[in-house]
PDB file of N, CA and C in Angstrom:
ATOM      1  N   MET A   9      97.558 140.574 203.436  1.00 84.00           N
ATOM      2  CA  MET A   9      97.145 139.552 203.413  1.00 84.00           C
ATOM      3  C   MET A   9      96.299 140.221 202.256  1.00 84.00           C
ATOM      4  N   LYS A  10      95.648 140.932 202.583  1.00 85.00           N
ATOM      5  CA  LYS A  10      94.440 141.501 201.744  1.00 85.00           C
ATOM      6  C   LYS A  10      94.758 142.187 200.689  1.00 85.00           C
ATOM      7  N   LYS A  11      95.870 143.173 200.842  1.00 87.00           N
ATOM      8  CA  LYS A  11      97.081 143.319 199.612  1.00 87.00           C
ATOM      9  C   LYS A  11      97.539 142.823 198.603  1.00 87.00           C
ATOM     10  N   ILE A  12      97.963 141.762 199.431  1.00 86.00           N
ATOM     11  CA  ILE A  12      98.818 141.155 198.984  1.00 86.00           C
ATOM     12  C   ILE A  12      97.742 139.407 197.568  1.00 86.00           C
ATOM     13  N   ILE A  13      96.397 139.101 198.150  1.00 88.00           N
ATOM     14  CA  ILE A  13      95.379 138.735 197.743  1.00 88.00           C
ATOM     15  C   ILE A  13      95.413 140.049 195.999  1.00 88.00           C
ATOM     16  N   ALA A  14      94.488 141.500 196.606  1.00 88.00           N
ATOM     17  CA  ALA A  14      94.514 141.616 195.867  1.00 88.00           C
ATOM     18  C   ALA A  14      95.069 142.160 194.397  1.00 88.00           C
ATOM     19  N   GLU A  15      96.475 142.437 194.658  1.00 88.00           N
ATOM     20  CA  GLU A  15      97.527 142.481 193.524  1.00 88.00           C
ATOM     21  C   GLU A  15      97.566 141.111 193.453  1.00 88.00           C
ATOM     22  N   ALA A  16      97.699 140.036 193.582  1.00 86.00           N
ATOM     23  CA  ALA A  16      97.459 138.674 193.067  1.00 86.00           C
ATOM     24  C   ALA A  16      96.433 138.527 192.049  1.00 86.00           C
ATOM     25  N   ILE A  17      94.936 139.235 192.221  1.00 87.00           N
ATOM     26  CA  ILE A  17      94.040 139.147 191.294  1.00 87.00           C
ATOM     27  C   ILE A  17      94.917 140.541 190.462  1.00 87.00           C
ATOM     28  N   ILE A  18      94.469 141.956 190.676  1.00 89.00           N
ATOM     29  CA  ILE A  18      94.877 142.130 189.242  1.00 89.00           C
ATOM     30  C   ILE A  18      96.020 142.194 188.334  1.00 89.00           C
ATOM     31  N   GLY A  19      96.822 140.437 189.131  1.00 87.00           N
ATOM     32  CA  GLY A  19      98.333 140.665 187.961  1.00 87.00           C
ATOM     33  C   GLY A  19      97.070 139.161 186.919  1.00 87.00           C
ATOM     34  N   LEU A  20      96.653 138.618 187.737  1.00 86.00           N
ATOM     35  CA  LEU A  20      95.334 137.749 187.044  1.00 86.00           C
ATOM     36  C   LEU A  20      94.762 138.246 186.446  1.00 86.00           C
ATOM     37  N   GLY A  21      94.410 138.846 186.249  1.00 86.00           N
ATOM     38  CA  GLY A  21      93.332 139.810 185.349  1.00 86.00           C
ATOM     39  C   GLY A  21      93.895 140.136 183.884  1.00 86.00           C
ATOM     40  N   ARG A  22      95.346 141.283 183.811  1.00 88.00           N
ATOM     41  CA  ARG A  22      95.876 141.438 183.436  1.00 88.00           C
ATOM     42  C   ARG A  22      96.777 140.332 182.928  1.00 88.00           C
ATOM     43  N   GLU A  23      96.966 139.008 183.257  1.00 85.00           N
ATOM     44  CA  GLU A  23      97.561 138.357 182.642  1.00 85.00           C
ATOM     45  C   GLU A  23      96.600 137.471 181.507  1.00 85.00           C
ATOM     46  N   ILE A  24      95.067 137.899 182.314  1.00 84.00           N
ATOM     47  CA  ILE A  24      94.281 136.986 181.397  1.00 84.00           C
ATOM     48  C   ILE A  24      94.361 137.631 179.703  1.00 84.00           C
ATOM     49  N   GLU A  25      94.500 139.088 179.535  1.00 85.00           N
ATOM     50  CA  GLU A  25      94.025 139.586 178.689  1.00 85.00           C
ATOM     51  C   GLU A  25      95.128 139.612 178.545  1.00 85.00           C
ATOM     52  N   ARG A  26      96.269 139.488 178.689  1.00 85.00           N
ATOM     53  CA  ARG A  26      97.474 139.754 177.721  1.00 85.00           C
ATOM     54  C   ARG A  26      97.407 138.895 176.965  1.00 85.00           C
ATOM     55  N   ALA A  27      96.628 136.724 177.453  1.00 80.00           N
ATOM     56  CA  ALA A  27      96.801 136.029 176.839  1.00 80.00           C
ATOM     57  C   ALA A  27      95.663 135.559 175.901  1.00 80.00           C
ATOM     58  N   GLN A  28      94.503 136.918 176.024  1.00 78.00           N
ATOM     59  CA  GLN A  28      93.565 136.837 175.545  1.00 78.00           C
ATOM     60  C   GLN A  28      93.810 137.863 174.310  1.00 78.00           C
ATOM     61  N   GLY A  29      95.323 138.804 174.157  1.00 79.00           N
ATOM     62  CA  GLY A  29      95.786 139.485 173.296  1.00 79.00           C
ATOM     63  C   GLY A  29      96.328 138.722 172.194  1.00 79.00           C
ATOM     64  N   LEU A  30      97.266 138.069 173.067  1.00 76.00           N
ATOM     65  CA  LEU A  30      98.512 137.063 172.245  1.00 76.00           C
ATOM     66  C   LEU A  30      97.774 135.896 171.271  1.00 76.00           C
ATOM     67  N   PHE A  31      96.366 135.023 171.760  1.00 69.00           N
ATOM     68  CA  PHE A  31      96.110 134.047 171.487  1.00 69.00           C
ATOM     69  C   PHE A  31      94.672 133.972 171.755  1.00 69.00           C
ATOM     70  N   PRO A  32      93.170 135.107 170.699  1.00 69.00           N
ATOM     71  CA  PRO A  32      92.206 134.798 171.146  1.00 69.00           C
ATOM     72  C   PRO A  32      91.709 133.490 171.131  1.00 69.00           C
ATOM     73  N   MET A  33      90.868 133.299 171.414  1.00 64.00           N
ATOM     74  CA  MET A  33      90.217 131.639 172.386  1.00 64.00           C
ATOM     75  C   MET A  33      89.852 131.692 169.804  1.00 64.00           C
ATOM     76  N   ASP A  34      89.060 132.397 169.344  1.00 59.00           N
ATOM     77  CA  ASP A  34      88.861 132.400 167.688  1.00 59.00           C
ATOM     78  C   ASP A  34      89.970 131.241 167.070  1.00 59.00           C
ATOM     79  N   ASP A  35      91.247 132.409 167.236  1.00 57.00           N
ATOM     80  CA  ASP A  35      92.307 132.525 166.373  1.00 57.00           C
ATOM     81  C   ASP A  35      93.686 130.527 167.094  1.00 57.00           C
ATOM     82  N   CYS A  36      93.008 130.444 168.746  1.00 58.00           N
ATOM     83  CA  CYS A  36      93.681 129.438 168.854  1.00 58.00           C
ATOM     84  C   CYS A  36      92.586 128.083 168.357  1.00 58.00           C
ATOM     85  N   ALA A  37      91.590 128.185 168.780  1.00 56.00           N
ATOM     86  CA  ALA A  37      90.899 127.311 167.993  1.00 56.00           C
ATOM     87  C   ALA A  37      91.109 126.742 166.851  1.00 56.00           C
ATOM     88  N   ARG A  38      90.840 127.696 165.971  1.00 57.00           N
ATOM     89  CA  ARG A  38      90.745 127.727 164.558  1.00 57.00           C
ATOM     90  C   ARG A  38      92.035 126.682 164.397  1.00 57.00           C
ATOM     91  N   ARG A  39      93.363 127.217 164.561  1.00 61.00           N
ATOM     92  CA  ARG A  39      94.642 126.745 164.957  1.00 61.00           C
ATOM     93  C   ARG A  39      94.800 125.372 165.478  1.00 61.00           C
ATOM     94  N   HIS A  40      94.764 124.789 166.642  1.00 57.00           N
ATOM     95  CA  HIS A  40      94.661 123.774 167.334  1.00 57.00           C
ATOM     96  C   HIS A  40      93.049 123.079 167.351  1.00 57.00           C
ATOM     97  N   LEU A  41      92.000 123.573 166.945  1.00 55.00           N
ATOM     98  CA  LEU A  41      91.052 122.472 166.868  1.00 55.00           C
ATOM     99  C   LEU A  41      90.336 122.665 165.215  1.00 55.00           C
ATOM    100  N   PRO A  42      90.280 121.547 165.211  1.00 55.00           N
ATOM    101  CA  PRO A  42      89.083 121.430 163.595  1.00 55.00           C
ATOM    102  C   PRO A  42      88.138 121.393 164.076  1.00 55.00           C
ATOM    103  N   HIS A  43      87.202 121.843 162.681  1.00 56.00           N
ATOM    104  CA  HIS A  43      86.136 122.238 163.303  1.00 56.00           C
ATOM    105  C   HIS A  43      85.667 122.586 164.552  1.00 56.00           C
ATOM    106  N   TYR A  44      86.369 123.710 164.731  1.00 53.00           N
ATOM    107  CA  TYR A  44      85.793 124.256 166.448  1.00 53.00           C
ATOM    108  C   TYR A  44      84.355 124.353 166.386  1.00 53.00           C
ATOM    109  N   TYR A  45      83.705 124.609 166.215  1.00 48.00           N
ATOM    110  CA  TYR A  45      82.369 125.718 166.533  1.00 48.00           C
ATOM    111  C   TYR A  45      81.378 123.840 166.269  1.00 48.00           C
ATOM    112  N   ARG A  46      82.016 122.567 165.946  1.00 47.00           N
ATOM    113  CA  ARG A  46      81.278 121.411 165.074  1.00 47.00           C
ATOM    114  C   ARG A  46      81.787 120.878 166.711  1.00 47.00           C
ATOM    115  N   ALA A  47      83.142 121.351 167.013  1.00 53.00           N
ATOM    116  CA  ALA A  47      83.656 120.055 167.924  1.00 53.00           C
ATOM    117  C   ALA A  47      84.049 120.671 169.529  1.00 53.00           C
ATOM    118  N   ARG A  48      83.032 121.586 170.182  1.00 58.00           N
ATOM    119  CA  ARG A  48      83.808 122.277 171.113  1.00 58.00           C
ATOM    120  C   ARG A  48      84.146 121.189 172.110  1.00 58.00           C
ATOM    121  N   ARG A  49      83.213 120.251 172.334  1.00 59.00           N
ATOM    122  CA  ARG A  49      83.889 118.792 173.117  1.00 59.00           C
ATOM    123  C   ARG A  49      85.308 118.556 173.129  1.00 59.00           C
ATOM    124  N   HIS A  50      86.485 119.008 172.342  1.00 65.00           N
ATOM    125  CA  HIS A  50      88.136 118.854 172.401  1.00 65.00           C
ATOM    126  C   HIS A  50      88.324 120.006 172.703  1.00 65.00           C
ATOM    127  N   LEU A  51      87.368 121.352 173.345  1.00 79.00           N
ATOM    128  CA  LEU A  51      88.180 122.509 174.395  1.00 79.00           C
ATOM    129  C   LEU A  51      89.130 122.409 175.015  1.00 79.00           C
ATOM    130  N   PRO A  52      88.403 121.128 176.226  1.00 85.00           N
ATOM    131  CA  PRO A  52      89.123 120.642 178.177  1.00 85.00           C
ATOM    132  C   PRO A  52      90.048 120.328 177.761  1.00 85.00           C
ATOM    133  N   HIS A  53      90.649 119.172 175.466  1.00 83.00           N
ATOM    134  CA  HIS A  53      91.659 118.596 175.615  1.00 83.00           C
ATOM    135  C   HIS A  53      92.325 120.117 175.382  1.00 83.00           C
ATOM    136  N   TYR A  54      92.144 120.691 174.807  1.00 83.00           N
ATOM    137  CA  TYR A  54      93.650 121.744 174.488  1.00 83.00           C
ATOM    138  C   TYR A  54      93.879 122.594 175.574  1.00 83.00           C
ATOM    139  N   TYR A  55      92.898 123.116 176.961  1.00 87.00           N
ATOM    140  CA  TYR A  55      93.161 123.179 177.893  1.00 87.00           C
ATOM    141  C   TYR A  55      94.377 122.365 178.819  1.00 87.00           C
ATOM    142  N   LEU A  56      94.072 121.482 178.758  1.00 91.00           N
ATOM    143  CA  LEU A  56      94.868 120.345 179.031  1.00 91.00           C
ATOM    144  C   LEU A  56      96.304 120.823 179.101  1.00 91.00           C
ATOM    145  N   GLY A  57      96.345 120.401 177.504  1.00 90.00           N
ATOM    146  CA  GLY A  57      97.176 120.398 177.199  1.00 90.00           C
ATOM    147  C   GLY A  57      98.087 122.002 177.307  1.00 90.00           C
ATOM    148  N   VAL A  58      97.577 123.064 177.350  1.00 90.00           N
ATOM    149  CA  VAL A  58      97.780 124.342 177.774  1.00 90.00           C
ATOM    150  C   VAL A  58      98.500 124.637 179.157  1.00 90.00           C
ATOM    151  N   ILE A  59      97.529 123.996 180.369  1.00 95.00           N
ATOM    152  CA  ILE A  59      97.540 124.324 181.652  1.00 95.00           C
ATOM    153  C   ILE A  59      98.994 123.364 181.963  1.00 95.00           C
ATOM    154  N   GLU A  60      99.217 122.306 181.119  1.00 96.00           N
ATOM    155  CA  GLU A  60     100.064 121.365 181.399  1.00 96.00           C
ATOM    156  C   GLU A  60     101.942 121.875 180.601  1.00 96.00           C
ATOM    157  N   GLU A  61     101.358 122.263 180.034  1.00 95.00           N
ATOM    158  CA  GLU A  61     102.606 123.211 179.478  1.00 95.00           C
ATOM    159  C   GLU A  61     103.165 124.320 180.578  1.00 95.00           C
ATOM    160  N   GLU A  62     102.574 125.339 181.172  1.00 95.00           N
ATOM    161  CA  GLU A  62     102.639 126.155 182.297  1.00 95.00           C
ATOM    162  C   GLU A  62     103.250 125.613 183.580  1.00 95.00           C
ATOM    163  N   PHE A  63     102.061 124.309 184.239  1.00 97.00           N
ATOM    164  CA  PHE A  63     102.693 123.841 184.777  1.00 97.00           C
ATOM    165  C   PHE A  63     104.065 122.902 184.758  1.00 97.00           C
ATOM    166  N   GLU A  64     104.766 122.408 183.808  1.00 97.00           N
ATOM    167  CA  GLU A  64     105.684 122.381 183.449  1.00 97.00           C
ATOM    168  C   GLU A  64     106.824 123.591 183.401  1.00 97.00           C
ATOM    169  N   GLU A  65     106.313 124.751 182.753  1.00 97.00           N
ATOM    170  CA  GLU A  65     107.557 125.971 183.274  1.00 97.00           C
ATOM    171  C   GLU A  65     107.763 125.847 184.823  1.00 97.00           C
ATOM    172  N   PHE A  66     106.467 126.175 185.477  1.00 97.00           N
ATOM    173  CA  PHE A  66     106.427 126.473 187.474  1.00 97.00           C
ATOM    174  C   PHE A  66     107.375 125.123 187.301  1.00 97.00           C
ATOM    175  N   LYS A  67     107.384 123.989 187.247  1.00 97.00           N
ATOM    176  CA  LYS A  67     108.117 122.866 187.992  1.00 97.00           C
ATOM    177  C   LYS A  67     109.804 122.964 187.355  1.00 97.00           C
ATOM    178  N   ALA A  68     109.896 123.795 186.427  1.00 97.00           N
ATOM    179  CA  ALA A  68     111.684 124.162 185.358  1.00 97.00           C
ATOM    180  C   ALA A  68     111.719 125.041 186.616  1.00 97.00           C
ATOM    181  N   GLU A  69     110.891 125.940 187.380  1.00 97.00           N
ATOM    182  CA  GLU A  69     111.648 127.107 188.051  1.00 97.00           C
ATOM    183  C   GLU A  69     111.781 126.657 189.908  1.00 97.00           C
ATOM    184  N   VAL A  70     111.379 125.570 190.100  1.00 97.00           N
ATOM    185  CA  VAL A  70     111.315 125.089 191.224  1.00 97.00           C
ATOM    186  C   VAL A  70     112.164 124.272 191.360  1.00 97.00           C
ATOM    187  N   PHE A  71     112.708 123.550 190.520  1.00 97.00           N
ATOM    188  CA  PHE A  71     113.785 122.466 190.477  1.00 97.00           C
ATOM    189  C   PHE A  71     114.749 123.669 189.981  1.00 97.00           C
ATOM    190  N   LYS A  72     115.418 125.034 189.574  1.00 97.00           N
ATOM    191  CA  LYS A  72     116.212 125.421 189.611  1.00 97.00           C
ATOM    192  C   LYS A  72     116.180 126.059 191.419  1.00 97.00           C
ATOM    193  N   PHE A  73     115.850 126.167 191.758  1.00 97.00           N
ATOM    194  CA  PHE A  73     115.506 127.522 193.203  1.00 97.00           C
ATOM    195  C   PHE A  73     116.767 126.492 193.865  1.00 97.00           C
ATOM    196  N   ASN A  74     117.667 126.965 194.062  1.00 95.00           N
ATOM    197  CA  ASN A  74     118.839 126.550 195.418  1.00 95.00           C
ATOM    198  C   ASN A  74     119.061 127.799 195.936  1.00 95.00           C
ATOM    199  N   LEU A  75     118.736 128.342 196.996  1.00 94.00           N
ATOM    200  CA  LEU A  75     119.003 129.403 198.105  1.00 94.00           C
ATOM    201  C   LEU A  75     120.886 129.388 198.085  1.00 94.00           C
ATOM    202  N   GLY A  76     121.346 128.361 198.203  1.00 94.00           N
ATOM    203  CA  GLY A  76     122.447 127.885 198.619  1.00 94.00           C
ATOM    204  C   GLY A  76     123.042 128.095 197.577  1.00 94.00           C
ATOM    205  N   LYS A  77     123.353 128.139 196.194  1.00 95.00           N
ATOM    206  CA  LYS A  77     123.482 128.387 195.664  1.00 95.00           C
ATOM    207  C   LYS A  77     123.369 129.780 194.173  1.00 95.00           C
ATOM    208  N   ASN A  78     122.791 130.785 195.099  1.00 95.00           N
ATOM    209  CA  ASN A  78     122.158 131.870 195.129  1.00 95.00           C
ATOM    210  C   ASN A  78     121.598 131.583 193.711  1.00 95.00           C
ATOM    211  N   ARG A  79     120.896 131.438 193.468  1.00 95.00           N
ATOM    212  CA  ARG A  79     119.582 130.552 192.050  1.00 95.00           C
ATOM    213  C   ARG A  79     118.396 130.897 192.829  1.00 95.00           C
ATOM    214  N   ASP A  80     117.286 132.605 193.055  1.00 97.00           N
ATOM    215  CA  ASP A  80     116.650 132.561 193.757  1.00 97.00           C
ATOM    216  C   ASP A  80     115.388 132.959 192.461  1.00 97.00           C
ATOM    217  N   THR A  81     114.722 131.447 192.134  1.00 96.00           N
ATOM    218  CA  THR A  81     113.868 131.850 191.501  1.00 96.00           C
ATOM    219  C   THR A  81     112.734 132.052 191.152  1.00 96.00           C
ATOM    220  N   ARG A  82     112.428 133.014 192.797  1.00 96.00           N
ATOM    221  CA  ARG A  82     111.067 132.738 193.177  1.00 96.00           C
ATOM    222  C   ARG A  82     110.332 134.249 192.117  1.00 96.00           C
ATOM    223  N   PRO A  83     110.738 134.978 191.672  1.00 96.00           N
ATOM    224  CA  PRO A  83     110.094 136.060 190.994  1.00 96.00           C
ATOM    225  C   PRO A  83     109.653 135.507 189.674  1.00 96.00           C
ATOM    226  N   ALA A  84     110.318 134.482 189.373  1.00 96.00           N
ATOM    227  CA  ALA A  84     110.322 133.382 188.076  1.00 96.00           C
ATOM    228  C   ALA A  84     109.169 132.131 188.223  1.00 96.00           C
ATOM    229  N   MET A  85     109.004 132.429 189.750  1.00 96.00           N
ATOM    230  CA  MET A  85     108.158 130.872 189.890  1.00 96.00           C
ATOM    231  C   MET A  85     106.992 131.420 190.317  1.00 96.00           C
ATOM    232  N   LYS A  86     106.803 132.885 190.491  1.00 94.00           N
ATOM    233  CA  LYS A  86     105.417 133.745 190.282  1.00 94.00           C
ATOM    234  C   LYS A  86     104.714 133.897 189.209  1.00 94.00           C
ATOM    235  N   ALA A  87     105.925 134.865 188.242  1.00 94.00           N
ATOM    236  CA  ALA A  87     105.293 134.598 186.823  1.00 94.00           C
ATOM    237  C   ALA A  87     105.122 133.464 186.165  1.00 94.00           C
ATOM    238  N   GLU A  88     105.141 132.197 186.129  1.00 95.00           N
ATOM    239  CA  GLU A  88     105.133 131.038 185.306  1.00 95.00           C
ATOM    240  C   GLU A  88     103.738 130.405 186.201  1.00 95.00           C
ATOM    241  N   LEU A  89     103.405 130.787 188.107  1.00 95.00           N
ATOM    242  CA  LEU A  89     102.154 130.776 188.910  1.00 95.00           C
ATOM    243  C   LEU A  89     100.853 131.841 188.185  1.00 95.00           C
ATOM    244  N   LEU A  90     101.558 132.294 187.663  1.00 93.00           N
ATOM    245  CA  LEU A  90     100.305 134.097 187.567  1.00 93.00           C
ATOM    246  C   LEU A  90     100.096 133.257 185.913  1.00 93.00           C
ATOM    247  N   GLN A  91     100.538 132.499 185.376  1.00 93.00           N
ATOM    248  CA  GLN A  91     100.068 132.453 183.428  1.00 93.00           C
ATOM    249  C   GLN A  91      99.015 131.486 183.946  1.00 93.00           C
ATOM    250  N   LEU A  92      99.622 129.870 184.682  1.00 95.00           N
ATOM    251  CA  LEU A  92      99.260 129.382 184.835  1.00 95.00           C
ATOM    252  C   LEU A  92      97.977 129.454 185.861  1.00 95.00           C
ATOM    253  N   ALA A  93      97.641 130.051 186.259  1.00 93.00           N
ATOM    254  CA  ALA A  93      96.180 131.019 186.499  1.00 93.00           C
ATOM    255  C   ALA A  93      95.331 131.565 186.133  1.00 93.00           C
ATOM    256  N   ALA A  94      95.928 132.242 185.069  1.00 91.00           N
ATOM    257  CA  ALA A  94      95.250 132.577 184.118  1.00 91.00           C
ATOM    258  C   ALA A  94      95.184 131.778 182.860  1.00 91.00           C
ATOM    259  N   MET A  95      95.378 130.541 182.567  1.00 90.00           N
ATOM    260  CA  MET A  95      95.214 129.600 181.293  1.00 90.00           C
ATOM    261  C   MET A  95      93.773 128.892 182.325  1.00 90.00           C
ATOM    262  N   ALA A  96      93.970 128.626 183.463  1.00 92.00           N
ATOM    263  CA  ALA A  96      92.747 127.792 184.500  1.00 92.00           C
ATOM    264  C   ALA A  96      91.566 128.446 183.852  1.00 92.00           C
ATOM    265  N   MET A  97      92.090 129.782 184.366  1.00 90.00           N
ATOM    266  CA  MET A  97      90.943 130.742 184.399  1.00 90.00           C
ATOM    267  C   MET A  97      90.487 130.813 183.217  1.00 90.00           C
ATOM    268  N   ARG A  98      91.115 130.990 182.042  1.00 86.00           N
ATOM    269  CA  ARG A  98      90.486 130.629 180.868  1.00 86.00           C
ATOM    270  C   ARG A  98      89.680 129.377 180.523  1.00 86.00           C
ATOM    271  N   ALA A  99      90.807 128.465 180.772  1.00 86.00           N
ATOM    272  CA  ALA A  99      89.603 126.729 180.607  1.00 86.00           C
ATOM    273  C   ALA A  99      88.231 127.542 181.469  1.00 86.00           C
ATOM    274  N   TYR A 100      88.080 127.914 182.692  1.00 86.00           N
ATOM    275  CA  TYR A 100      86.732 127.666 183.407  1.00 86.00           C
ATOM    276  C   TYR A 100      86.216 128.596 182.517  1.00 86.00           C
ATOM    277  N   LEU A 101      86.653 129.890 182.040  1.00 82.00           N
ATOM    278  CA  LEU A 101      85.501 130.315 180.623  1.00 82.00           C
ATOM    279  C   LEU A 101      85.036 130.085 179.651  1.00 82.00           C
ATOM    280  N   GLU A 102      85.484 129.202 178.917  1.00 80.00           N
ATOM    281  CA  GLU A 102      85.451 128.954 177.725  1.00 80.00           C
ATOM    282  C   GLU A 102      85.122 127.584 178.142  1.00 80.00           C
ATOM    283  N   VAL A 103      85.316 126.685 178.994  1.00 78.00           N
ATOM    284  CA  VAL A 103      84.671 125.338 178.607  1.00 78.00           C
ATOM    285  C   VAL A 103      83.535 125.084 178.595  1.00 78.00           C
TER     286      VAL A 103
END
């Protein structure tokens, strides 16, 4: 179990770094949050939208899952959960 947790944490760190590389917070803020430095109070709303989007992508994979029809979406679910966790951690660090 410790190995699985360690792998998940390493994967989370990699996903946070990947997301930060793709969408640095300053760039995201400039694109999505008018007057970011004067309106930091809007940052939680931005992350709410991002987290909701990641949750919806996870939910879609859950609804596709059906072993009886040979639709094993567990790897895709794990990938979406990793992205969801990374965005939640970014929100925690930024808000």
